mmCIF file of C-alpha atoms and ligand atoms in Angstrom:
data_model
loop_
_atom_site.group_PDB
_atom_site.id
_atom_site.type_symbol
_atom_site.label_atom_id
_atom_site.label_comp_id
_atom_site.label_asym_id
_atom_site.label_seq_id
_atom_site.Cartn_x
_atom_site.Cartn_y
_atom_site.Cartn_z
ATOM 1 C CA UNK A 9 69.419 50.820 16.085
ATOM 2 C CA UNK A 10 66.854 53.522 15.141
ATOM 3 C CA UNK A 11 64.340 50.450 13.751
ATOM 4 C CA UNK A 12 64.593 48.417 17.269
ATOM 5 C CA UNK A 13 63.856 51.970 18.720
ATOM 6 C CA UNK A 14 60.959 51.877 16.577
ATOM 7 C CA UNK A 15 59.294 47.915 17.071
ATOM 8 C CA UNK A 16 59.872 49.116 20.696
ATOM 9 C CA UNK A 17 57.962 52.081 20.726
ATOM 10 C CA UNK A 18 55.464 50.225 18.600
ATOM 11 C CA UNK A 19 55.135 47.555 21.233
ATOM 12 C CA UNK A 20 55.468 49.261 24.234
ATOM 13 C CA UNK A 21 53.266 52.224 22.908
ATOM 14 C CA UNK A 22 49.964 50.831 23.907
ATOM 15 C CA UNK A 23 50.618 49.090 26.965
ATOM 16 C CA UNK A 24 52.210 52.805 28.188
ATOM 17 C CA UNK A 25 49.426 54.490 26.814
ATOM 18 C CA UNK A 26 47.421 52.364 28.522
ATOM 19 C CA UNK A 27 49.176 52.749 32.074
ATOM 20 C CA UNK A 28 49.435 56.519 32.160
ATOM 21 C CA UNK A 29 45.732 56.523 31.489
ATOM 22 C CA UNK A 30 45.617 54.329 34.387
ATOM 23 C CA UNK A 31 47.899 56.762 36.576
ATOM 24 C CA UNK A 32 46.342 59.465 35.362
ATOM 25 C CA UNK A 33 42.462 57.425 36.839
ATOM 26 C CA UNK A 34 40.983 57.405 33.647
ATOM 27 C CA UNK A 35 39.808 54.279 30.843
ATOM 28 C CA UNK A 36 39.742 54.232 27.448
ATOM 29 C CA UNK A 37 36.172 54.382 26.229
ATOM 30 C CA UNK A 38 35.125 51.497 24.603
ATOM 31 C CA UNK A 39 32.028 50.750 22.404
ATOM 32 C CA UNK A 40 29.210 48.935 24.296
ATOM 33 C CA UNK A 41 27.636 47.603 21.142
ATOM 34 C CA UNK A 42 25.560 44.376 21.836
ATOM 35 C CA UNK A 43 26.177 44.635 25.362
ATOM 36 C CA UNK A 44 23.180 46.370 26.261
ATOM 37 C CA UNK A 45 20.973 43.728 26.081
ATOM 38 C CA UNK A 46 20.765 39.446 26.814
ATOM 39 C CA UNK A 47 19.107 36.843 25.336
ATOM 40 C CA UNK A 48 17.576 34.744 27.642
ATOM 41 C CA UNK A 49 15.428 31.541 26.361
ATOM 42 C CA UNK A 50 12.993 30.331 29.105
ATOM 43 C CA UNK A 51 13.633 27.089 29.624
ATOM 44 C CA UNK A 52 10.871 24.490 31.780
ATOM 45 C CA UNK A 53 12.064 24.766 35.326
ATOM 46 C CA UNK A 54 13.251 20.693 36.030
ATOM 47 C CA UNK A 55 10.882 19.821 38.969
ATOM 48 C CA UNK A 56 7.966 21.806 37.623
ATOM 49 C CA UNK A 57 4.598 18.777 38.227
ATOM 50 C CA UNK A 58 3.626 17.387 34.593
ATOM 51 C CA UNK A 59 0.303 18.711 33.267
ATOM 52 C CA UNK A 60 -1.271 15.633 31.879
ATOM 53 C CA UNK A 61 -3.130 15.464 28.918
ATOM 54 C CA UNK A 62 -7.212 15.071 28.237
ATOM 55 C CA UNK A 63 -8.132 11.942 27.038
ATOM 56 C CA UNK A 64 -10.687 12.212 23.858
ATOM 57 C CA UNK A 65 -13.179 9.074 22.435
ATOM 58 C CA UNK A 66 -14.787 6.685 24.562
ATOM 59 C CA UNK A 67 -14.754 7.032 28.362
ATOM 60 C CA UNK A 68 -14.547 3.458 29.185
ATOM 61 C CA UNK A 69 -10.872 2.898 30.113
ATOM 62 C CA UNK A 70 -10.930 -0.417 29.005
ATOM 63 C CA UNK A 71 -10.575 0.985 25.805
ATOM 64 C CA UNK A 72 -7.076 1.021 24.146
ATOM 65 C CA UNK A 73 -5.428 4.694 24.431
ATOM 66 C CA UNK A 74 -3.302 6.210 21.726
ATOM 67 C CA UNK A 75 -0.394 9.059 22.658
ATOM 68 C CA UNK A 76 0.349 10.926 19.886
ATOM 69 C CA UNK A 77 3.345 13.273 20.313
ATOM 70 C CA UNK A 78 3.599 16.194 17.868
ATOM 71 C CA UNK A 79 7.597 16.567 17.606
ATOM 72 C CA UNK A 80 9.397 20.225 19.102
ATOM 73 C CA UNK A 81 7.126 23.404 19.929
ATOM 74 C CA UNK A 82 7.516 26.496 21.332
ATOM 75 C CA UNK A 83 11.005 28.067 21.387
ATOM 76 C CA UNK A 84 12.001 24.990 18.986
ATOM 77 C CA UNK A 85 10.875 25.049 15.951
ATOM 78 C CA UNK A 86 12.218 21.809 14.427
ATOM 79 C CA UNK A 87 13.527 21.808 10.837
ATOM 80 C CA UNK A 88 12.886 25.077 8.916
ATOM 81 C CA UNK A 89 11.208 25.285 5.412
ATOM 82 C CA UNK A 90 10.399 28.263 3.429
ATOM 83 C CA UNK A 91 7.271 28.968 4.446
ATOM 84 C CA UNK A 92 6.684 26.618 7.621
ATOM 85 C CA UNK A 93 8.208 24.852 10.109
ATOM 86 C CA UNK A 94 8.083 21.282 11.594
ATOM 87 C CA UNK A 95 6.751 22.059 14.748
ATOM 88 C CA UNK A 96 3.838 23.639 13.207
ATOM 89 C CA UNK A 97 3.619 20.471 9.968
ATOM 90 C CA UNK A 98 3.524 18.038 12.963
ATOM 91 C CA UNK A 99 1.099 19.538 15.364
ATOM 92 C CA UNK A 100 -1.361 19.655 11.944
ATOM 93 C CA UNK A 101 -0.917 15.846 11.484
ATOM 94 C CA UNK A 102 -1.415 14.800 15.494
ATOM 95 C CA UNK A 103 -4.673 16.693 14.915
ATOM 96 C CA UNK A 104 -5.934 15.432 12.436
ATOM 97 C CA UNK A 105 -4.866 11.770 13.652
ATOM 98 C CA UNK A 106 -6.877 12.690 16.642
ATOM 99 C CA UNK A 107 -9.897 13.951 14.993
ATOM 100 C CA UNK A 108 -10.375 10.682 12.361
ATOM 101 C CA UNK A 109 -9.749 8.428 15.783
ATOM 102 C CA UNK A 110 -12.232 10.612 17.544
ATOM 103 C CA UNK A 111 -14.563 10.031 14.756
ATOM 104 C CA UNK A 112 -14.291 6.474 13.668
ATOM 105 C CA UNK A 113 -14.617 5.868 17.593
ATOM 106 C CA UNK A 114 -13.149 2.683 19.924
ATOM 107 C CA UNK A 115 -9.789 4.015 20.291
ATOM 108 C CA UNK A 116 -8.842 6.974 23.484
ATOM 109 C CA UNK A 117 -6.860 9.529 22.068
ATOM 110 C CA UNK A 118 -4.508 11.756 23.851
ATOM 111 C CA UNK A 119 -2.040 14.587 22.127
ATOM 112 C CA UNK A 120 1.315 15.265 24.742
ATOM 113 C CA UNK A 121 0.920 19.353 22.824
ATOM 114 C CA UNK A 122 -2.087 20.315 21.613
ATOM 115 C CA UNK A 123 -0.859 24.061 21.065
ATOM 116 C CA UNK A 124 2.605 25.438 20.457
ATOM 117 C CA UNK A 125 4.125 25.015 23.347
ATOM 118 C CA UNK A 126 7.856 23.030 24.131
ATOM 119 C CA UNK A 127 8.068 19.671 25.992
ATOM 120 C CA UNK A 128 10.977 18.323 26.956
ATOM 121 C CA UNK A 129 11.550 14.653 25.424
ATOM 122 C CA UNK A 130 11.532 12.564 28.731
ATOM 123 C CA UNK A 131 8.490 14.361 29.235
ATOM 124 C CA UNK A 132 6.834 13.089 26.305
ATOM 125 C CA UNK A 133 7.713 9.626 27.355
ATOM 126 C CA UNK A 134 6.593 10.261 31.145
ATOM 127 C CA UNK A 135 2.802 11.845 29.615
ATOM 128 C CA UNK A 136 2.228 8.565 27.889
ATOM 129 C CA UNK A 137 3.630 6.269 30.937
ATOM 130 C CA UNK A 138 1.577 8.422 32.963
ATOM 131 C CA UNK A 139 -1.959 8.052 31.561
ATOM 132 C CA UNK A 140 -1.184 4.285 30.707
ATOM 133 C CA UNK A 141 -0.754 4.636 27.099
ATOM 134 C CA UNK A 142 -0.753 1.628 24.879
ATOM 135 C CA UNK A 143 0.847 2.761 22.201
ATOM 136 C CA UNK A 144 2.874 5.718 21.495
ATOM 137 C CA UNK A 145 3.428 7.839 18.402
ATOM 138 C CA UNK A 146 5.850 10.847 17.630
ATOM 139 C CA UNK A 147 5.423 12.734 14.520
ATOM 140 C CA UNK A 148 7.966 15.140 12.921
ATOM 141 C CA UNK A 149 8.979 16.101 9.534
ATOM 142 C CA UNK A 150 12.795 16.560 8.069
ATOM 143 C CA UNK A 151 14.779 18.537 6.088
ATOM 144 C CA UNK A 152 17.407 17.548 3.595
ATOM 145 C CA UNK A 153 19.292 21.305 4.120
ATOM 146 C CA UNK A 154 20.429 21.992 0.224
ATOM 147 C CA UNK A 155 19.469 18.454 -1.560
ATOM 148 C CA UNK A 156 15.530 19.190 -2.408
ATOM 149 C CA UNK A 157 15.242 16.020 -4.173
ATOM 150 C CA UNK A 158 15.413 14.029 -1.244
ATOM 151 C CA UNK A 159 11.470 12.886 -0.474
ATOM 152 C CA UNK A 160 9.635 10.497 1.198
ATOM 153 C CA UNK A 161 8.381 9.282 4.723
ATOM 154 C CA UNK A 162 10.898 7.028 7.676
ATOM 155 C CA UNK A 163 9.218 5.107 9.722
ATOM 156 C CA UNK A 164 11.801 4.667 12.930
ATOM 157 C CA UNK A 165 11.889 2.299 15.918
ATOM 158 C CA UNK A 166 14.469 2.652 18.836
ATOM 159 C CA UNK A 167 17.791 0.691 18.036
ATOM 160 C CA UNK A 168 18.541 -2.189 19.899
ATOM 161 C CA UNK A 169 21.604 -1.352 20.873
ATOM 162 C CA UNK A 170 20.164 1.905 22.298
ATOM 163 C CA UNK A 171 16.651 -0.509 23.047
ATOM 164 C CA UNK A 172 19.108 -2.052 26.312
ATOM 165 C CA UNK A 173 21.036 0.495 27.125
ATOM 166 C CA UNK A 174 17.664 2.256 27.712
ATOM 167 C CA UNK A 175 16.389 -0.745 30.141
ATOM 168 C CA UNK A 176 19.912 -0.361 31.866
ATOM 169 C CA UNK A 177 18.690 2.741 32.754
ATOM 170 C CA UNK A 178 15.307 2.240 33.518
ATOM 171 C CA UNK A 179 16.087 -0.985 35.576
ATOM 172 C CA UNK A 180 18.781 1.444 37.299
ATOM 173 C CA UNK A 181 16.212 4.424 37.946
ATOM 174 C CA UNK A 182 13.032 1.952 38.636
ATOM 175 C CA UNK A 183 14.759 -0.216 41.007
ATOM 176 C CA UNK A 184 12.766 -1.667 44.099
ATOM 177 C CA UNK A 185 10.476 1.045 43.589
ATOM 178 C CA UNK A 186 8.009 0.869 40.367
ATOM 179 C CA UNK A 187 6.411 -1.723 38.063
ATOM 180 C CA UNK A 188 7.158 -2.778 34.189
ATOM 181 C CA UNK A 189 4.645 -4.147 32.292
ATOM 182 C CA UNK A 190 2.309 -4.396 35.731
ATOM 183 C CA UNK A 191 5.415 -6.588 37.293
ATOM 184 C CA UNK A 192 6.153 -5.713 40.786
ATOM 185 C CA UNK A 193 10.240 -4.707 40.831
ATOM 186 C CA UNK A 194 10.463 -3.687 44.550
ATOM 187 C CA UNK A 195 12.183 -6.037 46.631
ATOM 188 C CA UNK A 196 13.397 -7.941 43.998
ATOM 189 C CA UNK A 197 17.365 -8.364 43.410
ATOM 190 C CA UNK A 198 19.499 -6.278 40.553
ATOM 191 C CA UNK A 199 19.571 -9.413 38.636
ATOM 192 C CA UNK A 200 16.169 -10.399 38.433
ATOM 193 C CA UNK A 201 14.934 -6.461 37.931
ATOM 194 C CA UNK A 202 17.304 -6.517 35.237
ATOM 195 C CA UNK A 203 15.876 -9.534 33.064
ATOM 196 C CA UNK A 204 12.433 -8.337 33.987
ATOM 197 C CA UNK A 205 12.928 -4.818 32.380
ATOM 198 C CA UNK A 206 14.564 -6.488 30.153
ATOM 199 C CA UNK A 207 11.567 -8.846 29.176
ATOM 200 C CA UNK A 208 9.367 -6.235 28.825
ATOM 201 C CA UNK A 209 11.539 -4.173 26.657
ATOM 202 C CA UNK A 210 11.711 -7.338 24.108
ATOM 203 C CA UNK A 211 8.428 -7.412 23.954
ATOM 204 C CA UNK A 212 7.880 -3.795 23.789
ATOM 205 C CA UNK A 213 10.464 -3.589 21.373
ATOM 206 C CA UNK A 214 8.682 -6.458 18.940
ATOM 207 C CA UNK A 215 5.073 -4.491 19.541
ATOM 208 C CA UNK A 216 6.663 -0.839 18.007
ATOM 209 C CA UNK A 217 8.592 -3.133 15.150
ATOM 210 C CA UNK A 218 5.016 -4.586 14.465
ATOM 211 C CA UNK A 219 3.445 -1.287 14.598
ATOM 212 C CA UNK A 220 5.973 0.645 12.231
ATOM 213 C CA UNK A 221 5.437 -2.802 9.590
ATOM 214 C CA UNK A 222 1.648 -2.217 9.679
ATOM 215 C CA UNK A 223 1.970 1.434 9.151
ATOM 216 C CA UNK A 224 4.441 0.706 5.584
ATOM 217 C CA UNK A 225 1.842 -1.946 4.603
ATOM 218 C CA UNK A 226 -1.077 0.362 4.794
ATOM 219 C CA UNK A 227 0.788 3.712 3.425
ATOM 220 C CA UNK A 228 1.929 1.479 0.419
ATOM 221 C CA UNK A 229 0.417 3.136 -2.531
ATOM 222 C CA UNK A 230 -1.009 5.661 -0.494
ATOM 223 C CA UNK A 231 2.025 7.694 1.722
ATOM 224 C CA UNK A 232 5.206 8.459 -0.201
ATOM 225 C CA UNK A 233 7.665 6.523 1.734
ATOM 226 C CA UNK A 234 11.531 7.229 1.009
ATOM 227 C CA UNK A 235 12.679 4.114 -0.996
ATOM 228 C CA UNK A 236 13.834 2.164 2.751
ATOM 229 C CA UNK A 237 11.049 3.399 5.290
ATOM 230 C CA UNK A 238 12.004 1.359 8.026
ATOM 231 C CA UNK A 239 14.902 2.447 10.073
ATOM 232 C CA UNK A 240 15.800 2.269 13.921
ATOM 233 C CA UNK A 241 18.037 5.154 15.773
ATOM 234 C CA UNK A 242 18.422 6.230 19.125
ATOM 235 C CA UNK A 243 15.464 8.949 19.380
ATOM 236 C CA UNK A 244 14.989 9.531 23.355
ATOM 237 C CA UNK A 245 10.797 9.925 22.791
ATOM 238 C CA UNK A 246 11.406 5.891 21.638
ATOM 239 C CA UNK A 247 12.902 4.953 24.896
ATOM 240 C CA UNK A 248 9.430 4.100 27.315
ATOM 241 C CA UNK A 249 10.105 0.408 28.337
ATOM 242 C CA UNK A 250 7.014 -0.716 28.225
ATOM 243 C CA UNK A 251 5.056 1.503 25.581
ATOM 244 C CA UNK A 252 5.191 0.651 21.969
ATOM 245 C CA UNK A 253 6.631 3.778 20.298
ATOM 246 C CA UNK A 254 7.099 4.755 16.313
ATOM 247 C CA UNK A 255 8.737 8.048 15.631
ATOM 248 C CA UNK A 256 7.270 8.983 11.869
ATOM 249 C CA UNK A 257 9.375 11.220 9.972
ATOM 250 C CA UNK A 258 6.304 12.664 7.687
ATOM 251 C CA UNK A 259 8.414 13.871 4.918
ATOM 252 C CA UNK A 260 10.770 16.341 3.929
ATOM 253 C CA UNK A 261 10.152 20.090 3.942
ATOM 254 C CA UNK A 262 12.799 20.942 1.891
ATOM 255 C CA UNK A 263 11.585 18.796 -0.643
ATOM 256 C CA UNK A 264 8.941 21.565 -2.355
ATOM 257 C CA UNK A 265 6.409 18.736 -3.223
ATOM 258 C CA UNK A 266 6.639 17.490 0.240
ATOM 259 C CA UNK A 267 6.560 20.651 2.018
ATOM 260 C CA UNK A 268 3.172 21.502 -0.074
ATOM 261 C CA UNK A 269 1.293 18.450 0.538
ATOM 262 C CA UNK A 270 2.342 17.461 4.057
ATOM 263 C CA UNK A 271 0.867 20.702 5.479
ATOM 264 C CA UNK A 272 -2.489 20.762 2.986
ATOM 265 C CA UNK A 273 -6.073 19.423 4.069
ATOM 266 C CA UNK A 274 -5.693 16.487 1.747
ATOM 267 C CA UNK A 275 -2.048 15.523 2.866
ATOM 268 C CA UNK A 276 -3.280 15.756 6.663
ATOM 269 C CA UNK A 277 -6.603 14.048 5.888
ATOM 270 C CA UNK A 278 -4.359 10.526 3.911
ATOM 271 C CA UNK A 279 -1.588 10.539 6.560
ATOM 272 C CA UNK A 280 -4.776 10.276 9.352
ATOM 273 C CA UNK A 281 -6.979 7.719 6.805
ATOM 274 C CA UNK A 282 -3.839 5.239 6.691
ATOM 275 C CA UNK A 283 -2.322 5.889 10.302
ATOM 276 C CA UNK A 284 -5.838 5.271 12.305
ATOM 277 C CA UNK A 285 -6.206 2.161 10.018
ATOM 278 C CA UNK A 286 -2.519 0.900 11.367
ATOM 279 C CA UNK A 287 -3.540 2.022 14.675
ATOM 280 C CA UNK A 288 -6.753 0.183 14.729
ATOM 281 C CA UNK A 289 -5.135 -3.013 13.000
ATOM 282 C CA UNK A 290 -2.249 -2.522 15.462
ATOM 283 C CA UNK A 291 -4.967 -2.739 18.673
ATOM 284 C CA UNK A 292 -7.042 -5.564 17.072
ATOM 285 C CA UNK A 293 -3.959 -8.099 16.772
ATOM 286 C CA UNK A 294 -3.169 -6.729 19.973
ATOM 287 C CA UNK A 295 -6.371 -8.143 21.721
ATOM 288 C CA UNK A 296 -6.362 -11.360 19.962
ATOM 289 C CA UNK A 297 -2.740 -12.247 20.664
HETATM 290 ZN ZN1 ZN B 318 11.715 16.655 14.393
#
């Protein structure tokens, strides 16, 4: 009997407590740690108008026009090394891209960040559509967490699976109301819209496949490449219809040999030597076929 009296007065201790206090109008006091303050991370307001690129090398639009997207920025930093981080790695390498196009001349050049600033991924996609890029080229660097030894350069195209979902969705957004590949979709049926996005994403898709070969063939001996380079996933800045896109994972920065020469003057200088040579390659081929 006295140990139920007890667990009951145990129990019912707090929750009287607790009323009387209430009776009596006052609270218990309770510690406002981490309450004084919110984190609040600004994020792009949806509707805001795109701000659009300048276009660097040759002002005759004729010319073909390269995007190149330097991956995260901002208030995302991408994967995390010791002394670096992807966002910063990548922007280095879409510079100096730029700069040896610039300078070897015939090609336009446009960067979707050229400072370190965020982009939302569709918006990537929508800069390149926007100017009338020809080709399209996302660079990031990745990390391995805990396994260091894990080295190399991925060269990635979209996934076909993910390739026609993605027309799906463009045909869906785009119908009666824009153009693929400079074919007229408005007034056109479901059906036909359909096969016409879908077209163009074949052929887009073949174009970013030839693209990512070229850039394996002239980084052989040049680029480490992890020991299977050429891989396809579902990356959203892949997903333009009717622009040839490569996402180019540069490396690893937890690997310590990557993470020193990815971010060095002679690691930016062989990754630009090699990828305006597949870029230029890439164009040429183009204008013959
Ligand atoms: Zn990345």
């Amino acid at each position: 009997m006295w140990h139920r009296l007890q667990i009951a007065l145990i129990f019912f201790a707090p929750a009287v407590l607790i009323g009387g206090l209430y009776l009596l109008g006052l609270t218990i006091p309770v510690p406002a740690l981490g309450r004084g303050y919110v984190i609040r991370v600004a994020l792009p307001d949806p509707n805001r108008p795109i701000g659009l690129p300048s276009i660097a090398g040759p002002g005759d639009p004729s010319r073909p026009l390269v995007v190149i997207d330097a991956g995260h920025g901002g208030h995302d930093p991408g994967a995390s090394g010791i002394d670096f981080r992807e966002k910063a790695l990548a922007l280095g390498l879409a510079r100096a891209l730029r700069d040896e196009l610039v300078r070897q001349g015939g090609v336009r050049v446009a960067l979707t960040r050229s400072d370190d600033r965020f982009l939302a991924l569709d918006e990537r996609i929508e800069i390149a559509r926007q100017i009338g890029a020809d080709l399209f080229l996302s660079i990031h660097a990745d990390s391995a967490g805990e396994k260091d030894d894990v080295t190399g350069a991925s060269v990635y195209t979209l996934s076909t699976k993910a390739s026609s979902e993605a027309a799906a969705r463009v045909a869906a957004r785009e119908n009666n109301a824009d153009s693929v590949n400079g074919v007229k979709l408005a007034g056109r049926s479901d059906a036909v819209t359909n096969i016409l996005v879908d077209l163009a994403q074949r052929r887009t898709s073949e174009q970013s496949a030839t693209f990512a070969g070229l850039i394996v063939r002239e980084g052989e001996g040049v680029l480490k490449f992890h020991p299977d380079p050429r891989r396809s996933a579902d990356f959203v800045v892949l997903r333009a219809p009717d622009v040839p896109s490569v996402l180019y994972e540069s490396g690893f920065i937890s690997n310590p040999a990557d993470a020193a020469r990815l971010p060095s003057p002679e690691g930016q200088q062989r990754f630009a030597t090699v990828m305006a040579r597949a870029i230029r390659i890439f164009f040429a081929r183009e204008a013959g076929a």
